[in-house]
Amino acid sequence: MLKQLLAAINDAGYVSKPALAAELGRPLVLVEEGFAALVRMGYLAEDAGAGCVDLPCGKCPYASMCQKEPVQMWKITDKGRDLLANMQRAG
Amino acid sequence: MSITIALVGNPNSGKTTLFNALTGSNQHVGNWPGVTVERKEGQVRHGNTVCRVVDLPGAYSLGAFSEDEMVAREFILTGNPDVVINVIDATNVERNLYLTTQLLEMGAKVVIALNMVDEAKEREISIDEKALARRLGVPVIPTVASRRNGLEQLMNAALAVASAPRNGHVRLSYGESIDDKLAKLTNLLKAGRWDYPSGWLALKVMEGDEYVRKIVADEQSMQRSKEFLRLWDEIAANEDYYQLEIVDSRYRFVGEVTQDAVRRPAVAVETATDKLDRILTHKYWGIPIFAAIMFVVFQLTFAIGQDFLGEWMASAVEYIGEFLESLLLTVNAPQWLVDFTGNGIIAGVGAVVEFVPLIVILYLLMGLLEDSGYMARAAYVMDNTMRAVGLQGKTFISMIVGFGCNVPGVMATRTLESKKDRMIAILINPFMSCGAKIPIYLVFIAAFFPAYGGAALFAMYALGIIVAFIMGKIFSKTLFKGEVSHFIMELPPYRMPTLGTVLRSMWDNVSGFLTRAGTTIFAVVSLLWVLAVLPGGVEPYGPESILGQIGLAIAPIFKPAGFGTWQASVGLFSGIAAKEAVVATLGMVYAGVEEGMELVMSIREVFTPLTAVSFMVMTLLYTPCAATLGTIRKETGSGKWALFSALYSFGVAWALAVVVFQVGSLLGFA
Ligand SMILES: Nc1nc2c(ncn2[C@@H]2O[C@H](COP(=O)(O)OP(=O)(O)OP(=O)(O)O)[C@@H](O)[C@H]2O)c(=O)[nH]1
Ligand SMILES: [Mg+2]
């Protein structure tokens, strides 16, 4: 499941855990576990994402435009890319 | 007879609750030898059997990642428990079973307490515990530890398992080649003397468990076996592969065990999110849809903010102005104060405040998009375009933040880890039209394009994005070359914003805006007023005042752009302090001349539709405000970059304004 998950993340272009769960035919919780496992083993890296959560907007009226919840980003590491390349070679 | 029962499970699965329910007050607490992880032990009598119960620390797996995990696995392997009760949170069976899988690998005698079944029932999660028990090869007993339900059955099952020689549990397969190596390694390891089962050691060696590897490597008898050393090296050469396959096999096993045995209600949001995303993030339609949504937002802003609330605010400002003036006259206030209040504050700050309803509505609508989760999609659909111009998708999030204010926009670039991406993102952020520029557009729209307010505002924002992309491309080709790092954005499920948060954020915006008008804008306007009436003796608000002189000095620069008047120049100049000041200054220098003359009316007299457009383009793009420049200096750590930002954006703005005016004139627009 982990290899398929990594490949699916790579193909999808964006990460939507429900969509990945549907695609892999696995429950969402298991997909979430898969992410954690891939991160633990160094195939996938989490990135804090951008937003202005800690920024000192204070009471500024324009602050409502700020991305209050950071957009979570993922990155397939070099180790992950190697794995994907190997998988492709193996067919 | 007496036996030892160990309680293991994920954190928060209810181990301690179960422990307390089983042992009552009959317990003592200490630390595990050598580590400061709490150790709880107690006793319970079940039938004729005295059970010593040990509550192990919570862990998600039994690797060597944390002290808690080490304590738990050490006790299971060397503490000789007669039975292990694996406490599983029934609301999250899939995650919890990962640990179970590792217990089975250890050869432990396991009974599963499927705990919190009350909670699972509440969430409509149905679990077929018989199927789970069959597939895992161990008893599965539903419990509600907090209400002492199922404890009797659990203890019965535990005692039965304890007295049986071993569980008839299932063996995991990790694929033929690994199973093969595992068997070989296990066999070779049998020659050594260990505190642990050799099968488990073999598995951990292949999985790359540092702790176990060290134990095995340190064993003298192993180092003498050529066959072992060959296998050892071979495993070391493929360690990543084995680790992945082993972990993957566990998840596959968990998937098979829970397949159709654990069912959750389909979550409407997830399904809807999936469907919506297929449209909203479409490869070709994504960007047009984003544009259309923004267009609707601007149209709505005008429909609600202008047609509904606009008049009302203008009358309020006028009323307050008249009231203040008559008040000051009745108390015989000095003439300069009357003048300062009427022609300075009311004409200046008032001109900005009149647009509060529109701005509040716009930010309310944008805030709604943000809260619903759409903005992350917008960033995603822009991702491809961004990459094409050498920027990465994350940049667009800082750009969206810049729509509010460029100060946090510039700061939001902190999350870009490559210096190249970050510098570009900082330098193009000020092209995002910030909230403070809106009053400027609104004045000119009211003067010349009242019927096309939404479209005009939309065009300004779109132009800002386009210029930012073009400059981004130029920078990535010239100043900052390098690789574009590839990030994959996570799109969270959509949410329905609640009325409460909407009203709250609206109120925050109104009060925040009024605070800003009363502090920053008030201060800037006061200073400008002084410059506009000094030196004494000259006509106030006229070309001979200090303000007028500054304006006259700059004005020739803007002649090719069609607005080379000292008033327009001084307006732009003051905008470097704060962008709202542009309108405030215009309000003062125009309305101040002829009493009662509305700003919009005077604008209509001195500008033409064409110069209005070139002026709007100028204000959209020119030098960022002082606060933004200060932030750029701080974030880049260099005053040079702040200066560069100030100058190059002025150049870009000027050039485009000139192009608009000259080309427009050639085409016969006026
Ligand atoms: N609804 C419900 N709640 C339970 C049940 N069992 C335990 N809880 C609650 O779950 C929470 C966690 O229980 P604990 O016993 O502290 O869990 P734990 O496994 O010891 O947690 P750690 O020590 O952190 O690993 C507590 O608030 C309990 O009251 C149950 O069967 N049903
Ligand atoms: Mg506990």
PDB file of N, CA and C in Angstrom, chain B residues 1 23 44 172 174 218 243 322 539 573 580:
ATOM      1  N   MET B   1      -2.677 -20.239  42.060  1.00  0.00           N
ATOM      2  CA  MET B   1      -1.953 -19.953  40.829  1.00  0.00           C
ATOM      3  C   MET B   1      -1.853 -18.451  40.632  1.00  0.00           C
ATOM      4  N   THR B  23      -8.009  -3.398  38.711  1.00  0.00           N
ATOM      5  CA  THR B  23      -7.275  -3.556  39.972  1.00  0.00           C
ATOM      6  C   THR B  23      -7.876  -2.767  41.123  1.00  0.00           C
ATOM      7  N   VAL B  44      -5.303  -8.374  40.827  1.00  0.00           N
ATOM      8  CA  VAL B  44      -6.722  -8.674  40.801  1.00  0.00           C
ATOM      9  C   VAL B  44      -6.869 -10.194  40.912  1.00  0.00           C
ATOM     10  N   LEU B 172       2.498 -13.402   9.670  1.00  0.00           N
ATOM     11  CA  LEU B 172       2.540 -12.453   8.568  1.00  0.00           C
ATOM     12  C   LEU B 172       3.525 -12.912   7.516  1.00  0.00           C
ATOM     13  N   TYR B 174       5.926 -11.432   4.428  1.00  0.00           N
ATOM     14  CA  TYR B 174       6.476 -10.160   3.937  1.00  0.00           C
ATOM     15  C   TYR B 174       6.892 -10.274   2.477  1.00  0.00           C
ATOM     16  N   ASP B 218      27.208  -7.133  18.224  1.00  0.00           N
ATOM     17  CA  ASP B 218      28.144  -7.273  19.343  1.00  0.00           C
ATOM     18  C   ASP B 218      28.354  -8.709  19.801  1.00  0.00           C
ATOM     19  N   GLN B 243      13.106  -2.621   4.835  1.00  0.00           N
ATOM     20  CA  GLN B 243      12.301  -1.874   5.799  1.00  0.00           C
ATOM     21  C   GLN B 243      10.937  -1.516   5.200  1.00  0.00           C
ATOM     22  N   GLU B 322     -20.477  68.314   9.524  1.00  0.00           N
ATOM     23  CA  GLU B 322     -21.256  69.527   9.802  1.00  0.00           C
ATOM     24  C   GLU B 322     -21.422  69.730  11.296  1.00  0.00           C
ATOM     25  N   GLU B 539      -1.533  80.850   0.038  1.00  0.00           N
ATOM     26  CA  GLU B 539      -2.884  80.292  -0.011  1.00  0.00           C
ATOM     27  C   GLU B 539      -2.840  78.835   0.441  1.00  0.00           C
ATOM     28  N   PHE B 573       2.899  60.718  -3.640  1.00  0.00           N
ATOM     29  CA  PHE B 573       4.012  60.861  -2.703  1.00  0.00           C
ATOM     30  C   PHE B 573       3.582  60.466  -1.290  1.00  0.00           C
ATOM     31  N   GLU B 580      -3.657  54.526   1.989  1.00  0.00           N
ATOM     32  CA  GLU B 580      -4.924  55.252   2.144  1.00  0.00           C
ATOM     33  C   GLU B 580      -4.712  56.753   2.012  1.00  0.00           C
TER      34      GLU B 580
END
